[in-house]
């Protein structure tokens, strides 16, 4: 066998190995994306029309969301939104269309507060699918009904509220341990009753006041009788 033939065989073998490796990596990526996105993987595949574009879309979502500063609600924010949600559900009996519209706006506000961008619905839903895949489909289903609320039946509007409530519960079930918006109080910090640095300053201030009190002239306890004072002779 000539050197040229050996070279050709080696090149073919290397190409075959590289192709197998590429195929293996593609399969592995596909499985990881399917496991991560669940039903959203199939929905995106159907929308995009081919696997390559669909997976590129999903990977782009993951990359975009990884750069967002998404955080849990504070306790005060959660309490405020819980009250608004309760009020929203209360108006459903008399005005189901308004209740659904209000629920949609409230969820948008909650997502924005947590750090999701204020973009159109498609982008908000896409961002939500990255870490909240199961509830993202409820957001989609509820929004589809909200878009045609004027033509929807009362039962459909009720389903929209139920879909939105699933997302609301997911968006508000976690809160930060410390309310970051609360102003620190004097006893929050060092255990000495003062905010950082205040203890030393207050101690110094008190010391200066004590010294000033000691050296300040005292008022006489009784008036001085000028007649008792004699002027020494020179």
XYZ file of N, CA and C in Angstrom:
702
model
N 0.860 -1.197 0.000
C 0.000 0.000 0.000
C 0.894 1.245 0.000
N 0.603 2.132 -0.916
C 1.439 3.324 -1.060
C 1.113 4.343 0.034
N 2.018 5.278 0.169
C 1.810 6.346 1.151
C 0.578 7.177 0.824
N 0.335 7.361 -0.473
C -0.833 8.138 -0.885
C -2.120 7.442 -0.466
N -2.166 6.130 -0.632
C -3.356 5.374 -0.240
C -3.554 5.424 1.274
N -2.471 5.329 2.002
C -2.564 5.411 3.465
C -3.095 6.781 3.893
N -2.593 7.810 3.233
C -3.048 9.170 3.558
C -4.539 9.325 3.305
N -5.016 8.795 2.184
C -6.442 8.882 1.848
C -7.279 8.154 2.894
N -6.829 6.967 3.298
C -7.570 6.187 4.296
C -7.630 6.939 5.627
N -6.507 7.534 6.014
C -6.466 8.287 7.276
C -7.415 9.479 7.225
N -7.398 10.193 6.091
C -8.283 11.357 5.943
C -9.740 10.933 6.029
N -10.096 9.845 5.343
C -11.475 9.349 5.379
C -11.866 8.960 6.802
N -10.952 8.307 7.511
C -11.238 7.893 8.887
C -11.458 9.099 9.797
N -10.622 10.124 9.630
C -10.758 11.333 10.450
C -12.082 12.027 10.174
N -12.435 12.130 8.886
C -13.707 12.758 8.521
C -14.876 11.975 9.102
N -14.796 10.643 9.033
C -15.867 9.807 9.573
C -16.018 10.007 11.078
N -14.894 10.068 11.770
C -14.936 10.291 13.224
C -15.536 11.657 13.545
N -15.125 12.671 12.780
C -15.659 14.012 13.008
C -17.157 14.067 12.748
N -17.618 13.378 11.701
C -19.049 13.339 11.404
C -19.818 12.631 12.511
N -19.273 11.528 13.000
C -19.926 10.811 14.097
C -19.976 11.671 15.359
N -18.885 12.386 15.613
C -18.845 13.260 16.782
C -19.860 14.384 16.652
N -19.928 14.973 15.447
C -20.908 16.041 15.208
C -22.324 15.521 15.387
N -22.613 14.343 14.847
C -23.943 13.755 14.974
C -24.269 13.494 16.445
N -23.295 12.979 17.183
C -23.505 12.700 18.604
C -23.802 13.988 19.372
N -23.068 15.051 19.083
C -23.281 16.324 19.768
C -24.646 16.918 19.429
N -25.059 16.767 18.168
C -26.380 17.254 17.774
C -27.481 16.509 18.510
N -27.347 15.199 18.595
C -28.345 14.400 19.302
C -28.384 14.766 20.778
N -27.226 14.959 21.336
C -27.147 15.318 22.751
C -27.780 16.683 23.002
N -27.517 17.639 22.119
C -28.108 18.964 22.262
C -29.621 18.904 22.119
N -30.092 18.122 21.162
C -31.531 17.994 20.948
C -32.217 17.407 22.176
N -31.623 16.378 22.763
C -32.215 15.770 23.960
C -32.241 16.765 25.119
N -31.159 17.521 25.270
C -31.094 18.495 26.362
C -32.153 19.584 26.192
N -32.328 20.068 24.977
C -33.330 21.100 24.724
C -34.741 20.560 24.902
N -34.972 19.346 24.458
C -36.299 18.740 24.619
C -36.617 18.539 26.100
N -35.632 18.085 26.856
C -35.849 17.901 28.297
C -36.095 19.235 28.995
N -35.412 20.269 28.540
C -35.528 21.575 29.180
C -36.830 22.281 28.837
N -37.247 22.215 27.573
C -38.403 22.987 27.121
C -39.693 22.183 27.053
N -39.618 20.876 27.077
C -40.829 20.071 27.066
C -41.685 20.306 25.839
N -42.976 20.587 26.076
C -43.913 20.799 24.967
C -43.530 21.999 24.105
N -42.845 22.960 24.703
C -42.446 24.148 23.950
C -41.465 23.785 22.839
N -40.692 22.728 23.026
C -39.773 22.268 21.975
C -40.571 21.882 20.734
N -41.613 21.081 20.919
C -42.426 20.645 19.780
C -43.179 21.814 19.160
N -43.681 22.731 19.989
C -44.405 23.886 19.459
C -43.482 24.762 18.621
N -42.256 24.971 19.100
C -41.292 25.781 18.349
C -40.871 25.082 17.064
N -40.721 23.765 17.137
C -40.364 22.994 15.943
C -41.457 23.110 14.889
N -42.704 23.053 15.331
C -43.822 23.183 14.390
C -43.875 24.587 13.800
N -43.601 25.586 14.634
C -43.648 26.972 14.169
C -42.510 27.286 13.204
N -41.306 26.813 13.535
C -40.128 27.114 12.722
C -40.041 26.264 11.464
N -40.550 25.054 11.535
C -40.575 24.217 10.343
C -39.424 23.252 10.204
N -38.297 23.500 10.886
C -37.186 22.553 10.823
C -36.426 22.578 12.149
N -35.747 21.476 12.415
C -35.100 21.303 13.708
C -33.981 22.327 13.947
N -33.209 22.612 12.914
C -32.089 23.532 13.084
C -32.536 24.911 13.535
N -33.547 25.470 12.851
C -34.041 26.800 13.212
C -34.707 26.792 14.585
N -35.442 25.720 14.868
C -36.129 25.634 16.159
C -35.131 25.606 17.311
N -34.104 24.789 17.179
C -33.126 24.680 18.262
C -32.283 25.946 18.378
N -32.026 26.596 17.264
C -31.302 27.870 17.324
C -32.128 28.909 18.082
N -33.435 28.904 17.862
C -34.340 29.808 18.574
C -34.295 29.538 20.075
N -34.399 28.265 20.456
C -34.404 27.906 21.874
C -33.073 28.244 22.547
N -31.982 27.996 21.849
C -30.670 28.340 22.397
C -30.524 29.850 22.572
N -31.072 30.601 21.620
C -31.022 32.061 21.723
C -31.818 32.539 22.936
N -32.945 31.902 23.209
C -33.733 32.266 24.393
C -32.925 32.038 25.667
N -32.295 30.885 25.752
C -31.502 30.585 26.944
C -30.389 31.604 27.140
N -29.733 31.961 26.060
C -28.646 32.933 26.151
C -29.172 34.302 26.567
N -30.308 34.704 26.004
C -30.875 36.016 26.328
C -31.304 36.085 27.797
N -31.991 35.056 28.272
C -32.494 35.061 29.649
C -31.350 34.989 30.658
N -30.273 34.307 30.291
C -29.131 34.196 31.210
C -28.510 35.556 31.502
N -28.756 36.530 30.643
C -28.184 37.865 30.827
C -29.138 38.819 31.539
N -30.353 38.354 31.827
C -31.328 39.193 32.512
C -31.130 39.106 34.020
N -31.477 40.177 34.701
C -31.390 40.205 36.164
C -32.776 39.910 36.732
N -33.175 38.655 36.666
C -34.494 38.244 37.142
C -34.386 37.874 38.618
N -35.287 38.399 39.417
C -35.233 38.195 40.863
C -36.619 37.844 41.398
N -36.682 37.267 42.599
C -37.988 37.058 43.234
C -38.578 38.400 43.670
N -39.862 38.393 43.960
C -40.497 39.583 44.510
C -40.074 39.777 45.959
N -40.147 41.006 46.413
C -40.001 41.239 47.843
C -41.331 40.915 48.516
N -41.317 40.794 49.826
C -42.546 40.464 50.551
C -43.608 41.538 50.347
N -43.207 42.794 50.361
C -44.177 43.876 50.180
C -44.748 43.880 48.766
N -43.921 43.580 47.781
C -44.411 43.499 46.400
C -45.396 42.352 46.248
N -45.068 41.205 46.822
C -45.973 40.063 46.726
C -47.313 40.382 47.375
N -47.297 41.001 48.537
C -48.547 41.332 49.226
C -49.382 42.299 48.394
N -48.722 43.266 47.784
C -49.453 44.237 46.959
C -50.075 43.564 45.744
N -49.311 42.701 45.072
C -49.848 42.019 43.899
C -50.942 41.026 44.281
N -50.811 40.398 45.443
C -51.845 39.460 45.896
C -53.165 40.188 46.108
N -53.100 41.389 46.650
C -54.311 42.180 46.841
C -54.921 42.566 45.499
N -54.088 42.967 44.557
C -54.593 43.332 43.230
C -55.200 42.123 42.522
N -54.587 40.953 42.704
C -55.134 39.750 42.079
C -56.495 39.403 42.679
N -56.622 39.546 43.983
C -57.897 39.280 44.651
C -58.976 40.223 44.136
N -58.627 41.484 43.960
C -59.581 42.459 43.426
C -59.945 42.133 41.982
N -58.982 41.654 41.218
C -59.231 41.287 39.820
C -60.227 40.139 39.726
N -60.041 39.123 40.546
C -60.966 37.990 40.532
C -62.352 38.400 41.011
N -62.415 39.369 41.909
C -63.698 39.779 42.474
C -64.601 40.438 41.436
N -64.015 41.081 40.428
C -64.846 41.762 39.432
C -65.267 40.834 38.298
N -64.832 39.568 38.335
C -65.143 38.661 37.232
C -66.644 38.445 37.087
N -67.350 38.322 38.198
C -68.788 38.025 38.150
C -69.539 39.099 37.379
N -69.219 40.357 37.637
C -69.929 41.456 36.992
C -69.315 41.863 35.656
N -68.016 41.657 35.506
C -67.351 42.092 34.271
C -66.220 41.134 33.916
N -66.550 39.970 33.358
C -65.513 38.971 33.064
C -64.480 39.447 32.047
N -64.903 40.214 31.056
C -63.949 40.700 30.052
C -62.929 41.629 30.696
N -63.408 42.553 31.519
C -62.506 43.469 32.207
C -61.583 42.716 33.157
N -62.091 41.678 33.805
C -61.261 40.892 34.728
C -60.114 40.211 33.989
N -60.403 39.646 32.824
C -59.359 38.975 32.044
C -58.330 39.987 31.548
N -58.805 41.127 31.063
C -57.887 42.162 30.590
C -57.008 42.677 31.730
N -57.622 42.848 32.885
C -56.868 43.334 34.046
C -55.848 42.292 34.509
N -56.235 41.024 34.466
C -55.310 39.952 34.856
C -54.102 39.917 33.926
N -54.342 40.107 32.637
C -53.247 40.109 31.668
C -52.272 41.254 31.956
N -52.814 42.423 32.246
C -51.953 43.576 32.549
C -51.196 43.374 33.860
N -51.868 42.788 34.842
C -51.231 42.571 36.141
C -50.056 41.609 36.024
N -50.227 40.552 35.257
C -49.135 39.593 35.078
C -47.956 40.226 34.343
N -48.263 41.078 33.382
C -47.185 41.807 32.700
C -46.412 42.672 33.690
N -47.137 43.325 34.585
C -46.496 44.171 35.590
C -45.641 43.348 36.552
N -46.150 42.194 36.961
C -45.393 41.329 37.873
C -44.099 40.864 37.212
N -44.203 40.434 35.960
C -43.013 39.963 35.252
C -41.992 41.084 35.103
N -42.475 42.285 34.800
C -41.551 43.417 34.667
C -40.873 43.718 36.002
N -41.630 43.646 37.091
C -41.064 43.897 38.416
C -39.978 42.882 38.747
N -40.164 41.652 38.306
C -39.178 40.613 38.588
C -37.938 40.713 37.699
N -38.040 41.491 36.612
C -36.864 41.688 35.772
C -37.018 41.266 34.329
N -38.201 40.769 33.948
C -38.428 40.434 32.542
C -38.599 41.730 31.750
N -38.055 41.811 30.541
C -38.159 43.043 29.757
C -39.604 43.368 29.392
N -39.888 44.658 29.270
C -41.214 45.106 28.845
C -41.273 45.084 27.321
N -41.380 43.897 26.760
C -41.448 43.743 25.308
C -42.855 43.273 24.940
N -43.032 42.820 23.694
C -44.343 42.325 23.303
C -44.578 40.944 23.916
N -45.822 40.467 23.763
C -46.185 39.210 24.409
C -45.313 38.057 23.943
N -45.029 37.993 22.642
C -44.255 36.867 22.112
C -42.890 36.761 22.793
N -42.247 37.898 23.003
C -40.933 37.867 23.653
C -41.058 37.539 25.141
N -42.087 38.070 25.798
C -42.279 37.748 27.217
C -42.531 36.259 27.383
N -43.379 35.709 26.515
C -43.671 34.277 26.593
C -42.421 33.459 26.305
N -41.660 33.864 25.300
C -40.436 33.131 24.955
C -39.449 33.139 26.119
N -39.287 34.285 26.767
C -38.384 34.356 27.920
C -38.886 33.483 29.060
N -40.189 33.440 29.220
C -40.776 32.661 30.315
C -40.557 31.166 30.126
N -40.498 30.714 28.880
C -40.354 29.274 28.628
C -39.014 28.716 29.081
N -38.030 29.575 29.292
C -36.694 29.083 29.639
C -36.677 28.448 31.021
N -37.231 29.138 32.013
C -37.196 28.631 33.389
C -38.569 28.307 33.957
N -39.624 28.611 33.217
C -40.993 28.359 33.693
C -41.797 27.692 32.572
N -41.271 26.602 32.074
C -41.859 25.963 30.896
C -43.296 25.536 31.127
N -43.564 24.916 32.260
C -44.900 24.379 32.507
C -45.949 25.475 32.602
N -45.619 26.581 33.258
C -46.606 27.645 33.407
C -46.646 28.575 32.195
N -45.610 28.566 31.373
C -45.606 29.411 30.176
C -46.747 29.033 29.237
N -47.080 27.741 29.182
C -48.177 27.325 28.298
C -49.521 27.834 28.819
N -49.642 28.006 30.141
C -50.869 28.599 30.691
C -50.941 30.080 30.324
N -49.801 30.745 30.344
C -49.757 32.148 29.929
C -50.191 32.281 28.478
N -49.711 31.382 27.632
C -50.069 31.397 26.217
C -51.557 31.152 26.027
N -52.088 30.135 26.718
C -53.508 29.800 26.575
C -54.394 30.936 27.075
N -54.024 31.530 28.207
C -54.817 32.633 28.734
C -54.784 33.847 27.825
N -53.616 34.139 27.272
C -53.481 35.309 26.407
C -54.248 35.125 25.096
N -54.280 33.917 24.589
C -55.024 33.663 23.354
C -56.509 33.954 23.549
N -57.043 33.614 24.721
C -58.446 33.922 25.014
C -58.619 35.424 25.231
N -57.670 36.042 25.931
C -57.759 37.480 26.192
C -57.758 38.278 24.894
N -57.048 37.812 23.883
C -56.982 38.511 22.600
C -58.333 38.563 21.891
N -59.179 37.590 22.169
C -60.510 37.563 21.545
C -61.597 37.610 22.618
N -61.306 38.345 23.690
C -62.203 38.358 24.849
C -63.615 38.810 24.493
N -63.734 39.758 23.585
C -65.066 40.274 23.244
C -65.938 39.221 22.574
N -65.332 38.210 21.970
C -66.089 37.143 21.308
C -66.091 35.848 22.116
N -65.384 35.822 23.221
C -65.277 34.593 24.012
C -66.500 34.415 24.901
N -66.808 33.158 25.196
C -67.906 32.859 26.117
C -67.439 33.086 27.555
N -68.406 33.144 28.456
C -68.058 33.322 29.870
C -67.205 32.168 30.366
N -67.502 30.961 29.903
C -66.721 29.804 30.326
C -65.281 29.898 29.816
N -65.097 30.378 28.593
C -63.740 30.558 28.068
C -62.988 31.619 28.866
N -63.679 32.689 29.219
C -63.046 33.732 30.023
C -62.671 33.205 31.406
N -63.514 32.321 31.928
C -63.193 31.710 33.219
C -61.935 30.849 33.106
N -61.812 30.134 31.996
C -60.606 29.327 31.779
C -59.373 30.222 31.674
N -59.547 31.381 31.042
C -58.422 32.316 30.933
C -57.952 32.762 32.315
N -58.902 33.075 33.185
C -58.546 33.467 34.553
C -57.824 32.332 35.260
N -58.297 31.104 35.059
C -57.643 29.950 35.690
C -56.218 29.762 35.166
N -56.048 29.944 33.853
C -54.694 29.860 33.283
C -53.790 30.941 33.887
N -54.317 32.150 33.964
C -53.536 33.252 34.515
C -53.215 33.031 35.993
N -54.143 32.411 36.703
C -53.906 32.183 38.129
C -52.752 31.204 38.349
N -52.620 30.236 37.445
C -51.490 29.306 37.535
C -50.170 30.055 37.389
N -50.119 30.966 36.430
C -48.901 31.757 36.247
C -48.686 32.706 37.419
N -49.769 33.307 37.904
C -49.647 34.217 39.047
C -49.037 33.498 40.249
N -49.512 32.281 40.513
C -48.975 31.516 41.644
C -47.491 31.225 41.458
N -47.100 30.921 40.230
C -45.694 30.619 39.955
C -44.818 31.859 40.107
N -45.328 33.001 39.664
C -44.546 34.231 39.708
C -44.427 34.815 41.114
N -45.313 34.406 42.029
C -45.318 35.010 43.369
C -45.013 34.017 44.485
N -44.657 32.787 44.141
C -44.470 31.781 45.193
C -43.124 31.884 45.893
N -42.235 32.711 45.384
C -40.917 32.864 45.984
C -40.665 34.334 46.268
N -40.177 34.625 47.462
C -39.864 36.007 47.815
C -38.448 36.063 48.366
N -37.865 37.238 48.296
C -36.543 37.422 48.887
C -36.657 37.375 50.399
N -35.606 36.891 51.057
C -35.628 36.798 52.515
C -35.601 38.172 53.161
N -34.968 39.132 52.495
C -34.878 40.487 53.018
C -35.515 41.428 52.015
N -36.405 42.283 52.514
C -37.045 43.266 51.646
C -36.023 44.340 51.303
N -35.528 44.306 50.066
C -34.449 45.206 49.675
C -34.890 46.657 49.622
N -36.198 46.899 49.540
C -36.667 48.264 49.431
C -36.885 48.906 50.809
N -36.794 48.138 51.874
C -37.031 48.669 53.204
C -35.826 49.482 53.651
N -36.089 50.650 54.217
C -35.003 51.476 54.719
C -34.451 50.854 55.993
N -33.134 50.814 56.181
C -32.569 50.250 57.405
C -32.932 51.092 58.611
N -33.211 50.446 59.715
C -33.498 51.143 60.953
C -32.245 51.173 61.803
N -32.302 51.934 62.900
C -31.105 52.145 63.706
C -30.587 50.874 64.344
N -31.438 49.874 64.529
C -31.003 48.666 65.221
C -30.808 47.494 64.273
N -30.695 47.769 62.977
C -30.577 46.694 61.998
C -29.175 46.116 61.896
N -28.159 46.811 62.388
C -26.865 46.534 61.810
C -25.836 45.908 62.729
N -25.276 46.662 63.653
C -24.157 46.128 64.418
C -24.558 45.521 65.744
N -25.840 45.597 66.095
C -26.250 45.099 67.390
C -25.984 46.095 68.495
N -25.413 47.273 68.152
C -25.146 48.272 69.180
C -26.154 49.404 69.127
N -27.194 49.213 68.280
C -28.237 50.215 68.215
C -27.969 51.319 67.225
N -26.924 51.184 66.405
C -26.582 52.250 65.470
C -26.291 51.686 64.092
N -26.563 52.481 63.100
C -26.173 52.146 61.741
C -24.652 52.221 61.650
N -24.089 51.463 60.700
C -22.630 51.421 60.559
C -22.027 52.817 60.632
N -21.053 52.981 61.521
C -20.360 54.251 61.633
C -21.029 55.234 62.565
N -22.339 55.026 62.857
C -23.041 55.972 63.705
C -22.617 55.837 65.162
N -22.266 54.598 65.557
C -21.890 54.380 66.955
C -20.689 55.229 67.329
N -19.641 55.187 66.442
C -18.443 55.946 66.732
C -18.716 57.446 66.722
N -19.479 57.897 65.732
C -19.763 59.323 65.654
C -20.581 59.791 66.845
N -21.570 58.997 67.242
C -22.419 59.387 68.355
C -21.627 59.430 69.647
N -20.720 58.452 69.825
C -19.891 58.439 71.025
C -19.011 59.676 71.083
N -18.417 60.022 69.938
C -17.575 61.222 69.889
C -18.382 62.475 70.171
N -19.594 62.535 69.617
C -20.446 63.701 69.849
C -20.791 63.837 71.319
N -21.113 62.696 71.933
C -21.459 62.745 73.355
C -20.254 63.191 74.186
N -19.057 62.703 73.812
C -17.856 63.092 74.552
C -17.608 64.589 74.444
N -17.791 65.131 73.235
C -17.584 66.569 73.068
C -18.592 67.368 73.880
N -19.833 66.885 73.901
C -20.842 67.596 74.680
C -20.490 67.577 76.167
N -19.986 66.430 76.655
C -19.620 66.337 78.073
C -18.488 67.303 78.407
N -17.479 67.362 77.514
C -16.368 68.278 77.750
C -16.844 69.712 77.744
N -17.680 70.043 76.779
C -18.186 71.411 76.699
C -18.983 71.779 77.939
N -19.738 70.796 78.437
C -20.514 71.056 79.649
C -19.599 71.344 80.825
N -18.442 70.635 80.878
C -17.530 70.805 81.999
C -16.830 72.160 81.974
N -16.544 72.648 80.779
C -15.775 73.895 80.705
C -16.647 75.118 80.508
N -17.923 74.915 80.260
C -18.803 76.055 80.049
C -18.981 76.801 81.361
N -19.037 78.126 81.342
C -19.238 78.895 82.582
C -20.599 78.620 83.176
N -20.616 78.445 84.505
C -21.874 78.211 85.215
C -22.468 79.551 85.646
N -23.711 79.644 85.596
C -24.376 80.840 86.107
C -24.290 80.840 87.624
N -24.033 81.949 88.252
C -23.954 81.989 89.718
C -25.271 81.627 90.343
N -25.160 80.997 91.538
C -26.379 80.568 92.227
C -27.083 81.733 92.879
N -26.357 82.848 93.156
C -26.970 84.046 93.735
C -26.270 85.262 93.139
N -26.915 86.388 93.047
C -26.270 87.576 92.477
C -25.100 88.020 93.317
N -24.073 88.532 92.646
C -22.883 89.022 93.338
C -23.149 90.419 93.873
N -22.841 90.633 95.159
C -23.022 91.950 95.779
C -21.808 92.809 95.444
N -22.030 93.767 94.533
C -20.896 94.577 94.095
C -20.305 95.404 95.220
N -21.101 95.647 96.277
C -20.582 96.433 97.385
C -19.566 95.693 98.209
N -19.555 94.361 98.128
C -18.611 93.563 98.902
C -17.267 93.426 98.217
N -17.233 93.844 96.981
C -15.997 93.671 96.229
C -15.111 94.871 96.453
N -13.846 94.681 96.863
C -12.886 95.775 97.060
C -11.841 95.730 95.985
N -11.473 96.864 95.574
C -10.447 96.956 94.539
C -9.094 97.052 95.198
N -8.183 96.145 94.890
C -6.867 96.192 95.522
C -6.127 97.451 95.141
N -5.391 98.000 96.162
C -4.611 99.206 95.893
C -3.316 98.849 95.188
N -2.938 99.779 94.313
C -1.684 99.553 93.602
C -0.515 99.937 94.467
